[in-house]
mmCIF file of C-alpha atoms in Angstrom:
data_model
loop_
_atom_site.group_PDB
_atom_site.id
_atom_site.type_symbol
_atom_site.label_atom_id
_atom_site.label_comp_id
_atom_site.label_asym_id
_atom_site.label_seq_id
_atom_site.Cartn_x
_atom_site.Cartn_y
_atom_site.Cartn_z
ATOM 1 C CA MET A 1 -10.125 -28.438 -12.546
ATOM 2 C CA PRO A 2 -11.030 -24.774 -12.421
ATOM 3 C CA ALA A 3 -7.721 -22.441 -13.399
ATOM 4 C CA SER A 4 -8.253 -20.517 -9.664
ATOM 5 C CA GLN A 5 -7.747 -23.983 -8.468
ATOM 6 C CA ASN A 6 -4.332 -24.669 -10.347
ATOM 7 C CA GLN A 7 -2.676 -21.641 -10.248
ATOM 8 C CA THR A 8 -0.360 -21.877 -7.623
ATOM 9 C CA SER A 9 1.374 -24.920 -9.478
ATOM 10 C CA ASP A 10 2.388 -22.354 -12.186
ATOM 11 C CA HIS A 11 4.286 -20.461 -9.421
ATOM 12 C CA GLN A 12 8.126 -20.837 -9.728
ATOM 13 C CA ALA A 13 10.822 -20.406 -7.106
ATOM 14 C CA ARG A 14 12.358 -17.485 -8.051
ATOM 15 C CA ILE A 15 16.345 -16.849 -7.520
ATOM 16 C CA LEU A 16 15.622 -13.437 -5.469
ATOM 17 C CA LEU A 17 18.504 -10.792 -5.804
ATOM 18 C CA GLY A 18 16.654 -7.869 -4.988
ATOM 19 C CA PRO A 19 16.478 -5.582 -1.955
ATOM 20 C CA GLY A 20 14.573 -8.322 0.041
ATOM 21 C CA PRO A 21 13.021 -10.572 0.121
ATOM 22 C CA CYS A 22 15.907 -13.061 -0.513
ATOM 23 C CA MET A 23 15.775 -16.253 -0.659
ATOM 24 C CA THR A 24 14.457 -18.886 1.872
ATOM 25 C CA HIS A 25 17.012 -21.166 3.513
ATOM 26 C CA PRO A 26 15.588 -25.087 2.918
ATOM 27 C CA ARG A 27 15.693 -25.119 7.031
ATOM 28 C CA VAL A 28 13.697 -22.276 7.310
ATOM 29 C CA VAL A 29 11.285 -23.360 4.817
ATOM 30 C CA ARG A 30 11.016 -26.699 6.774
ATOM 31 C CA ALA A 31 10.418 -24.793 9.802
ATOM 32 C CA LEU A 32 7.299 -22.571 8.156
ATOM 33 C CA SER A 33 5.826 -26.336 7.675
ATOM 34 C CA MET A 34 5.819 -26.803 11.774
ATOM 35 C CA PRO A 35 2.109 -26.942 13.025
ATOM 36 C CA THR A 36 0.593 -24.071 14.069
ATOM 37 C CA VAL A 37 0.227 -23.411 17.677
ATOM 38 C CA GLY A 38 -1.836 -20.729 19.490
ATOM 39 C CA HIS A 39 -0.178 -17.299 20.352
ATOM 40 C CA LEU A 40 -0.381 -18.338 24.065
ATOM 41 C CA ASP A 41 1.137 -21.742 23.889
ATOM 42 C CA PRO A 42 4.215 -22.413 26.324
ATOM 43 C CA GLN A 43 6.005 -23.937 23.142
ATOM 44 C CA LEU A 44 5.286 -20.404 21.227
ATOM 45 C CA LEU A 45 6.550 -19.080 24.492
ATOM 46 C CA THR A 46 9.413 -20.723 25.182
ATOM 47 C CA LEU A 47 10.436 -20.052 21.613
ATOM 48 C CA TYR A 48 10.572 -15.810 22.444
ATOM 49 C CA ALA A 49 12.668 -16.638 25.035
ATOM 50 C CA GLU A 50 14.932 -18.005 22.814
ATOM 51 C CA GLU A 51 14.065 -15.791 19.925
ATOM 52 C CA GLN A 52 14.810 -12.669 22.431
ATOM 53 C CA VAL A 53 18.592 -14.298 23.078
ATOM 54 C CA MET A 54 19.515 -14.568 19.377
ATOM 55 C CA LEU A 55 17.859 -11.253 18.389
ATOM 56 C CA ARG A 56 20.376 -9.746 21.159
ATOM 57 C CA GLU A 57 23.307 -11.372 20.320
ATOM 58 C CA VAL A 58 22.633 -10.251 16.612
ATOM 59 C CA PHE A 59 21.671 -6.429 17.820
ATOM 60 C CA GLN A 60 24.875 -6.907 19.827
ATOM 61 C CA THR A 61 22.879 -5.595 23.197
ATOM 62 C CA ARG A 62 21.536 -6.842 26.410
ATOM 63 C CA ASN A 63 18.225 -4.301 26.093
ATOM 64 C CA ASP A 64 15.287 -6.317 28.019
ATOM 65 C CA TRP A 65 12.797 -4.917 25.080
ATOM 66 C CA THR A 66 14.206 -6.955 22.440
ATOM 67 C CA PHE A 67 11.557 -9.007 20.131
ATOM 68 C CA ALA A 68 9.839 -9.033 17.088
ATOM 69 C CA LEU A 69 6.703 -7.178 16.090
ATOM 70 C CA SER A 70 3.979 -8.682 14.071
ATOM 71 C CA GLY A 71 4.763 -6.604 10.973
ATOM 72 C CA THR A 72 7.102 -6.026 8.122
ATOM 73 C CA GLY A 73 10.225 -3.075 8.815
ATOM 74 C CA THR A 74 7.739 -0.030 7.986
ATOM 75 C CA SER A 75 6.065 -2.094 11.297
ATOM 76 C CA GLY A 76 9.183 -1.528 13.209
ATOM 77 C CA MET A 77 9.656 1.909 11.881
ATOM 78 C CA GLU A 78 6.130 3.412 12.844
ATOM 79 C CA ALA A 79 6.449 1.482 16.118
ATOM 80 C CA ALA A 80 9.353 3.577 17.296
ATOM 81 C CA LEU A 81 8.504 6.778 16.147
ATOM 82 C CA VAL A 82 4.644 6.366 17.682
ATOM 83 C CA ASN A 83 6.017 5.363 21.013
ATOM 84 C CA LEU A 84 9.185 7.544 21.212
ATOM 85 C CA ILE A 85 7.142 10.950 19.610
ATOM 86 C CA GLU A 86 4.675 12.790 21.986
ATOM 87 C CA PRO A 87 2.578 15.417 20.074
ATOM 88 C CA GLY A 88 4.883 18.467 19.156
ATOM 89 C CA ASP A 89 8.118 16.839 20.170
ATOM 90 C CA GLU A 90 10.627 18.378 17.648
ATOM 91 C CA VAL A 91 12.639 15.764 15.870
ATOM 92 C CA LEU A 92 15.504 15.823 13.507
ATOM 93 C CA VAL A 93 15.566 13.371 10.457
ATOM 94 C CA ALA A 94 18.706 12.683 8.459
ATOM 95 C CA ILE A 95 17.806 11.691 4.846
ATOM 96 C CA HIS A 96 20.183 10.514 2.354
ATOM 97 C CA GLY A 97 17.673 8.000 0.641
ATOM 98 C CA TYR A 98 13.981 6.937 0.594
ATOM 99 C CA PHE A 99 13.758 5.382 3.925
ATOM 100 C CA GLY A 100 14.726 8.616 5.507
ATOM 101 C CA GLU A 101 12.103 10.548 3.626
ATOM 102 C CA ARG A 102 9.771 7.843 4.907
ATOM 103 C CA LEU A 103 10.879 8.579 8.415
ATOM 104 C CA ALA A 104 10.357 11.845 8.498
ATOM 105 C CA GLU A 105 6.960 11.235 6.922
ATOM 106 C CA ILE A 106 5.712 9.050 9.725
ATOM 107 C CA ALA A 107 7.328 11.262 12.293
ATOM 108 C CA ALA A 108 5.100 13.999 11.468
ATOM 109 C CA ARG A 109 2.260 12.049 11.022
ATOM 110 C CA VAL A 110 2.531 10.992 14.624
ATOM 111 C CA GLY A 111 2.346 14.315 15.660
ATOM 112 C CA GLY A 112 6.519 15.285 15.808
ATOM 113 C CA LYS A 113 7.721 18.664 14.465
ATOM 114 C CA VAL A 114 10.046 17.365 12.100
ATOM 115 C CA ASP A 115 13.236 19.026 10.515
ATOM 116 C CA ARG A 116 15.017 17.345 7.831
ATOM 117 C CA ILE A 117 18.687 17.118 6.892
ATOM 118 C CA THR A 118 19.417 16.083 3.257
ATOM 119 C CA ARG A 119 21.879 14.673 1.364
ATOM 120 C CA PRO A 120 21.782 13.656 -2.570
ATOM 121 C CA LEU A 121 21.106 10.582 -3.399
ATOM 122 C CA GLY A 122 24.113 7.847 -3.193
ATOM 123 C CA GLU A 123 26.107 10.335 -0.626
ATOM 124 C CA ILE A 124 26.167 9.969 3.315
ATOM 125 C CA PHE A 125 26.531 12.876 6.263
ATOM 126 C CA THR A 126 29.668 13.817 8.177
ATOM 127 C CA VAL A 127 29.485 13.826 11.824
ATOM 128 C CA GLU A 128 30.010 17.504 11.381
ATOM 129 C CA GLU A 129 27.119 18.297 9.642
ATOM 130 C CA ILE A 130 24.975 16.488 11.386
ATOM 131 C CA GLU A 131 26.445 17.756 14.942
ATOM 132 C CA ALA A 132 25.737 21.191 13.594
ATOM 133 C CA ALA A 133 22.153 20.447 12.932
ATOM 134 C CA LEU A 134 21.723 18.925 16.127
ATOM 135 C CA GLY A 135 22.989 21.724 17.976
ATOM 136 C CA GLY A 136 20.330 24.546 16.020
ATOM 137 C CA LYS A 137 17.324 23.095 18.187
ATOM 138 C CA LYS A 138 16.594 21.539 21.309
ATOM 139 C CA TYR A 139 15.617 17.909 19.442
ATOM 140 C CA LYS A 140 14.111 15.144 21.614
ATOM 141 C CA LEU A 141 14.433 12.684 18.777
ATOM 142 C CA PHE A 142 17.229 12.357 15.959
ATOM 143 C CA ALA A 143 16.606 9.295 13.422
ATOM 144 C CA ILE A 144 18.482 8.000 10.362
ATOM 145 C CA VAL A 145 19.073 5.323 8.212
ATOM 146 C CA HIS A 146 22.524 3.283 8.861
ATOM 147 C CA ALA A 147 21.885 1.094 5.501
ATOM 148 C CA GLU A 148 20.353 3.184 3.138
ATOM 149 C CA THR A 149 18.077 0.232 0.625
ATOM 150 C CA SER A 150 17.156 2.513 -2.238
ATOM 151 C CA THR A 151 20.784 3.765 -2.734
ATOM 152 C CA GLY A 152 23.344 0.980 -1.637
ATOM 153 C CA ALA A 153 24.830 3.469 0.693
ATOM 154 C CA GLU A 154 26.007 2.710 4.651
ATOM 155 C CA GLN A 155 25.899 5.892 6.802
ATOM 156 C CA LEU A 156 29.266 5.637 8.716
ATOM 157 C CA HIS A 157 30.543 7.048 11.922
ATOM 158 C CA ILE A 158 27.547 5.737 13.748
ATOM 159 C CA GLN A 159 28.810 5.727 17.117
ATOM 160 C CA GLU A 160 30.330 9.278 16.838
ATOM 161 C CA ILE A 161 26.885 10.358 15.207
ATOM 162 C CA ALA A 162 25.386 8.790 18.944
ATOM 163 C CA ALA A 163 27.392 10.624 20.723
ATOM 164 C CA ALA A 164 26.446 13.723 18.934
ATOM 165 C CA ALA A 165 22.753 12.948 19.584
ATOM 166 C CA HIS A 166 23.505 12.441 23.271
ATOM 167 C CA LYS A 167 25.478 15.559 23.813
ATOM 168 C CA TYR A 168 22.438 17.622 22.532
ATOM 169 C CA GLY A 169 19.751 15.660 24.662
ATOM 170 C CA ALA A 170 18.519 13.972 21.993
ATOM 171 C CA LEU A 171 17.577 10.315 21.914
ATOM 172 C CA ILE A 172 19.093 8.315 18.349
ATOM 173 C CA LEU A 173 16.829 5.965 16.537
ATOM 174 C CA LEU A 174 18.674 3.770 13.545
ATOM 175 C CA ASP A 175 17.163 2.101 10.777
ATOM 176 C CA THR A 176 18.945 -1.468 10.313
ATOM 177 C CA VAL A 177 16.553 -2.776 8.193
ATOM 178 C CA THR A 178 19.161 -3.664 5.543
ATOM 179 C CA SER A 179 22.201 -3.812 7.963
ATOM 180 C CA LEU A 180 21.138 -5.948 10.679
ATOM 181 C CA GLY A 181 23.157 -9.523 10.158
ATOM 182 C CA GLY A 182 24.862 -8.467 7.256
ATOM 183 C CA ILE A 183 27.414 -5.630 8.173
ATOM 184 C CA PRO A 184 28.053 -4.671 12.097
ATOM 185 C CA VAL A 185 25.385 -3.338 14.106
ATOM 186 C CA LYS A 186 26.575 -2.721 17.656
ATOM 187 C CA ILE A 187 23.726 -1.239 19.620
ATOM 188 C CA ASP A 188 25.298 -1.438 23.125
ATOM 189 C CA GLU A 189 28.670 -0.281 22.056
ATOM 190 C CA TRP A 190 27.521 2.548 20.140
ATOM 191 C CA GLN A 191 24.863 3.629 22.669
ATOM 192 C CA ILE A 192 22.000 3.554 20.271
ATOM 193 C CA ASP A 193 18.934 4.258 21.649
ATOM 194 C CA ALA A 194 16.498 2.545 19.780
ATOM 195 C CA ALA A 195 16.763 0.369 16.516
ATOM 196 C CA TYR A 196 14.303 -1.656 14.020
ATOM 197 C CA SER A 197 15.169 -4.394 11.443
ATOM 198 C CA ALA A 198 13.119 -7.003 9.353
ATOM 199 C CA SER A 199 13.179 -10.519 9.129
ATOM 200 C CA GLN A 200 13.222 -10.916 5.081
ATOM 201 C CA LYS A 201 16.983 -9.254 4.648
ATOM 202 C CA ASN A 202 19.964 -10.750 6.114
ATOM 203 C CA LEU A 203 18.378 -12.799 8.889
ATOM 204 C CA GLY A 204 16.984 -14.652 6.292
ATOM 205 C CA ALA A 205 13.079 -15.556 7.268
ATOM 206 C CA PRO A 206 9.984 -14.455 5.136
ATOM 207 C CA SER A 207 8.676 -10.824 5.604
ATOM 208 C CA GLY A 208 6.371 -10.321 7.972
ATOM 209 C CA LEU A 209 8.300 -9.755 11.475
ATOM 210 C CA SER A 210 10.287 -6.470 12.397
ATOM 211 C CA PRO A 211 12.914 -7.203 15.010
ATOM 212 C CA VAL A 212 13.304 -3.946 17.727
ATOM 213 C CA THR A 213 15.121 -3.120 20.966
ATOM 214 C CA MET A 214 14.738 -0.476 23.077
ATOM 215 C CA GLY A 215 17.504 0.759 25.678
ATOM 216 C CA PRO A 216 17.043 1.775 28.811
ATOM 217 C CA ARG A 217 16.458 5.527 27.747
ATOM 218 C CA ALA A 218 14.187 5.017 25.174
ATOM 219 C CA GLN A 219 12.322 2.433 27.457
ATOM 220 C CA ALA A 220 12.339 5.421 29.968
ATOM 221 C CA LYS A 221 10.860 7.657 27.186
ATOM 222 C CA ILE A 222 8.019 5.501 26.342
ATOM 223 C CA GLU A 223 6.788 4.613 30.244
ATOM 224 C CA GLY A 224 6.837 8.207 31.159
ATOM 225 C CA ARG A 225 4.948 9.564 28.429
ATOM 226 C CA LYS A 226 2.565 12.381 29.581
ATOM 227 C CA THR A 227 0.270 10.954 26.374
ATOM 228 C CA GLN A 228 -1.259 7.761 25.428
ATOM 229 C CA VAL A 229 0.840 6.049 22.342
ATOM 230 C CA ALA A 230 -1.512 6.768 19.449
ATOM 231 C CA SER A 231 -1.339 3.036 18.471
ATOM 232 C CA PHE A 232 -2.947 0.269 20.171
ATOM 233 C CA TYR A 233 -1.257 -2.411 17.893
ATOM 234 C CA LEU A 234 2.339 -0.871 17.934
ATOM 235 C CA ASP A 235 2.259 0.222 21.782
ATOM 236 C CA LEU A 236 5.502 -1.556 22.744
ATOM 237 C CA LYS A 237 4.656 -1.536 26.618
ATOM 238 C CA GLY A 238 1.679 -4.017 25.333
ATOM 239 C CA TYR A 239 4.608 -5.816 23.285
ATOM 240 C CA ALA A 240 6.876 -6.046 26.348
ATOM 241 C CA SER A 241 3.993 -6.916 28.730
ATOM 242 C CA TYR A 242 3.339 -10.183 25.868
ATOM 243 C CA TRP A 243 6.961 -11.124 25.465
ATOM 244 C CA GLY A 244 7.548 -10.792 29.404
ATOM 245 C CA GLY A 245 6.923 -12.689 32.421
ATOM 246 C CA ALA A 246 3.511 -11.790 32.251
ATOM 247 C CA HIS A 247 2.690 -13.172 28.566
ATOM 248 C CA ALA A 248 -0.533 -10.634 28.474
ATOM 249 C CA TYR A 249 -2.801 -11.020 25.540
ATOM 250 C CA HIS A 250 -1.885 -8.290 23.029
ATOM 251 C CA HIS A 251 -2.711 -9.872 19.475
ATOM 252 C CA THR A 252 -2.901 -13.145 17.599
ATOM 253 C CA ALA A 253 0.718 -13.295 16.508
ATOM 254 C CA SER A 254 1.363 -15.784 13.938
ATOM 255 C CA SER A 255 3.732 -19.211 15.036
ATOM 256 C CA SER A 256 5.013 -19.614 11.434
ATOM 257 C CA LEU A 257 6.876 -17.139 10.793
ATOM 258 C CA HIS A 258 8.276 -16.999 14.501
ATOM 259 C CA TYR A 259 9.615 -20.493 13.979
ATOM 260 C CA ALA A 260 10.603 -19.270 10.483
ATOM 261 C CA LEU A 261 12.680 -16.207 12.339
ATOM 262 C CA MET A 262 13.950 -18.446 15.178
ATOM 263 C CA GLU A 263 15.451 -20.962 12.442
ATOM 264 C CA GLY A 264 16.675 -18.319 10.281
ATOM 265 C CA LEU A 265 18.749 -17.059 13.635
ATOM 266 C CA ARG A 266 20.026 -20.224 14.046
ATOM 267 C CA VAL A 267 21.143 -20.835 10.686
ATOM 268 C CA LEU A 268 23.010 -17.066 11.081
ATOM 269 C CA THR A 269 24.328 -17.607 14.418
ATOM 270 C CA GLU A 270 25.858 -20.766 13.753
ATOM 271 C CA GLU A 271 27.644 -19.507 10.929
ATOM 272 C CA GLY A 272 29.235 -16.464 13.637
ATOM 273 C CA LEU A 273 27.915 -13.588 12.959
ATOM 274 C CA ASP A 274 31.844 -12.471 12.025
ATOM 275 C CA GLN A 275 32.157 -14.971 9.606
ATOM 276 C CA ALA A 276 28.370 -14.361 7.741
ATOM 277 C CA ILE A 277 29.500 -10.373 7.731
ATOM 278 C CA ALA A 278 32.762 -11.560 5.973
ATOM 279 C CA ARG A 279 30.719 -14.003 3.450
ATOM 280 C CA TYR A 280 28.503 -11.107 2.422
ATOM 281 C CA ARG A 281 31.963 -9.252 2.292
ATOM 282 C CA ALA A 282 33.725 -11.681 -0.288
ATOM 283 C CA ASN A 283 30.799 -12.566 -2.149
ATOM 284 C CA ALA A 284 30.056 -8.413 -3.165
ATOM 285 C CA GLN A 285 33.203 -8.230 -4.167
ATOM 286 C CA GLN A 286 33.115 -11.065 -6.631
ATOM 287 C CA LEU A 287 29.752 -9.207 -7.912
ATOM 288 C CA TRP A 288 31.450 -5.824 -8.013
ATOM 289 C CA ASP A 289 34.398 -7.173 -9.750
ATOM 290 C CA GLY A 290 31.895 -8.732 -12.068
ATOM 291 C CA LEU A 291 30.109 -5.651 -12.542
ATOM 292 C CA VAL A 292 33.431 -3.698 -13.481
ATOM 293 C CA ASP A 293 34.037 -5.883 -16.175
ATOM 294 C CA LEU A 294 30.583 -5.866 -17.640
ATOM 295 C CA GLY A 295 30.962 -1.756 -17.751
ATOM 296 C CA MET A 296 28.424 -1.592 -15.406
ATOM 297 C CA PRO A 297 30.721 -0.473 -12.078
ATOM 298 C CA PRO A 298 28.646 0.004 -8.659
ATOM 299 C CA PHE A 299 27.049 3.732 -7.893
ATOM 300 C CA ILE A 300 28.409 4.040 -4.470
ATOM 301 C CA PRO A 301 32.305 4.514 -3.575
ATOM 302 C CA LEU A 302 33.706 1.570 -2.133
ATOM 303 C CA GLU A 303 34.375 3.627 1.064
ATOM 304 C CA TYR A 304 30.689 3.594 2.376
ATOM 305 C CA ARG A 305 29.359 0.797 -0.468
ATOM 306 C CA LEU A 306 26.900 -1.562 1.184
ATOM 307 C CA PRO A 307 27.910 -5.522 0.778
ATOM 308 C CA PRO A 308 24.554 -7.040 1.256
ATOM 309 C CA LEU A 309 23.053 -4.429 -1.244
ATOM 310 C CA THR A 310 24.826 -2.965 -4.178
ATOM 311 C CA THR A 311 23.484 -0.125 -6.979
ATOM 312 C CA ALA A 312 24.936 -0.812 -10.148
ATOM 313 C CA ARG A 313 24.992 1.708 -13.346
ATOM 314 C CA VAL A 314 23.111 0.843 -16.020
ATOM 315 C CA PRO A 315 25.220 1.542 -19.121
ATOM 316 C CA ALA A 316 24.244 4.125 -21.521
ATOM 317 C CA GLY A 317 21.523 3.094 -24.398
ATOM 318 C CA VAL A 318 20.381 0.555 -22.337
ATOM 319 C CA ASP A 319 16.697 0.286 -21.156
ATOM 320 C CA PRO A 320 17.271 -1.313 -17.260
ATOM 321 C CA HIS A 321 13.351 -2.265 -17.207
ATOM 322 C CA ALA A 322 13.328 -4.260 -20.281
ATOM 323 C CA ILE A 323 16.748 -6.322 -19.148
ATOM 324 C CA ARG A 324 15.075 -6.507 -15.727
ATOM 325 C CA ALA A 325 11.969 -8.107 -17.156
ATOM 326 C CA ARG A 326 14.015 -10.206 -19.073
ATOM 327 C CA LEU A 327 16.488 -11.511 -16.266
ATOM 328 C CA LEU A 328 13.136 -12.386 -14.789
ATOM 329 C CA ASN A 329 11.201 -14.240 -17.551
ATOM 330 C CA GLU A 330 14.499 -15.933 -19.410
ATOM 331 C CA TYR A 331 16.610 -16.434 -16.193
ATOM 332 C CA ASN A 332 14.140 -16.530 -13.355
ATOM 333 C CA ILE A 333 16.457 -13.733 -11.749
ATOM 334 C CA GLU A 334 14.859 -11.104 -9.615
ATOM 335 C CA ILE A 335 17.011 -8.038 -9.385
ATOM 336 C CA ALA A 336 15.207 -4.132 -8.599
ATOM 337 C CA ALA A 337 15.018 -0.813 -10.416
ATOM 338 C CA GLY A 338 16.310 2.456 -8.596
ATOM 339 C CA PHE A 339 14.061 4.469 -6.667
ATOM 340 C CA GLY A 340 13.306 8.274 -7.748
ATOM 341 C CA SER A 341 15.806 10.176 -9.667
ATOM 342 C CA LEU A 342 18.076 6.903 -9.816
ATOM 343 C CA LYS A 343 15.121 4.733 -11.373
ATOM 344 C CA ASP A 344 16.475 4.734 -14.628
ATOM 345 C CA GLN A 345 20.296 4.743 -13.639
ATOM 346 C CA VAL A 346 21.182 1.953 -11.525
ATOM 347 C CA TRP A 347 19.622 -1.672 -11.381
ATOM 348 C CA ARG A 348 19.710 -2.518 -7.319
ATOM 349 C CA ILE A 349 21.208 -5.805 -6.525
ATOM 350 C CA GLY A 350 20.888 -7.905 -3.226
ATOM 351 C CA LEU A 351 23.214 -10.608 -1.825
ATOM 352 C CA MET A 352 21.493 -11.522 1.668
ATOM 353 C CA GLY A 353 20.617 -14.309 3.640
ATOM 354 C CA TYR A 354 20.258 -17.734 1.602
ATOM 355 C CA SER A 355 20.879 -15.518 -1.719
ATOM 356 C CA SER A 356 24.634 -14.750 -1.008
ATOM 357 C CA ARG A 357 26.005 -17.580 -2.887
ATOM 358 C CA ARG A 358 28.808 -17.674 -4.871
ATOM 359 C CA GLU A 359 26.890 -19.855 -7.605
ATOM 360 C CA ASN A 360 24.064 -17.219 -7.626
ATOM 361 C CA ILE A 361 26.373 -14.455 -8.440
ATOM 362 C CA THR A 362 28.258 -16.309 -11.220
ATOM 363 C CA LEU A 363 24.533 -17.070 -12.858
ATOM 364 C CA LEU A 364 23.582 -13.590 -12.406
ATOM 365 C CA LEU A 365 26.861 -11.533 -14.301
ATOM 366 C CA GLY A 366 26.228 -14.515 -17.171
ATOM 367 C CA ALA A 367 23.009 -13.704 -17.655
ATOM 368 C CA LEU A 368 23.475 -10.039 -17.744
ATOM 369 C CA GLY A 369 26.541 -10.481 -20.306
ATOM 370 C CA LYS A 370 24.447 -12.760 -22.583
ATOM 371 C CA LEU A 371 21.568 -9.878 -22.362
ATOM 372 C CA LEU A 372 24.049 -7.086 -22.874
ATOM 373 C CA SER A 373 25.312 -8.590 -25.880
ATOM 374 C CA ASN A 374 22.078 -9.106 -27.778
#
């Protein structure tokens, strides 16, 4: 048999402990094997209605425009920005990591006049400094990352930050890619206008779908635009028509990915959102304690450290990339390097979805201990 025909037999199931994707729950794997149906099949349309109910539960919202886009988390980011920004709109982006910078870049590409406020990697903003920046100009949109995947930092005080944005007349867009399902996200209580996430992290499904939710103010902004949305594929009015009662054709969605996301949401909601968040926290504490014992304490202060994503300090004199390669090749464990100036200083360790299990933590800590002692 030619080698090209036998390549998949050499692929191993990895222990995915990086920043995403996470390991896929066996129930989700089975869901992926469901027979393919068409994108307008009544079975899939019925599933969409159930999926929306569960997404609203996880987002903690009653927003009508709550559905999953065909694309990764970046598609959710771009969809939110291209729909909420019209050419020339003033936009403020708070950047405390790589994905805040991506928000600013996309906002500029879709025609926004973007101002940035920044914090060093590993730090977060105070409400006061965000409010001071919002008061400096009449912004149409303010965007911020809730859980910065590049640093492992949670931006605190989101409810107060949203109130400040509204005080100055701006909509607030929240990146919840690494927070949704892993730490509290309360869209309605916090009065968040728009948010997006991704299927492959705390929701426990493969990558390829991006849940989004648009509140009444965001929906009104989109429906009242003076200019046409620059993207056909990411036009949220088109998505709303496809997911809503009309079920008008918009694009050929993957039934397999929606079956998988639905099963991931079932696993999460059966456990209970609060219980899952508590499990993430307990498992993260086990990891943090073990990292301290190994001489590689977490980079982020406990006050705003993310349970689903930990940045561990690389010990002095250790080649972080060589250790990562040995973890993968000798133990079949994937972790990730840091971004930017943190590339050689930290490892990023994810405990999300089905990856967040005590046996995985014990295995990782044991493997790191062995590798660092050699």
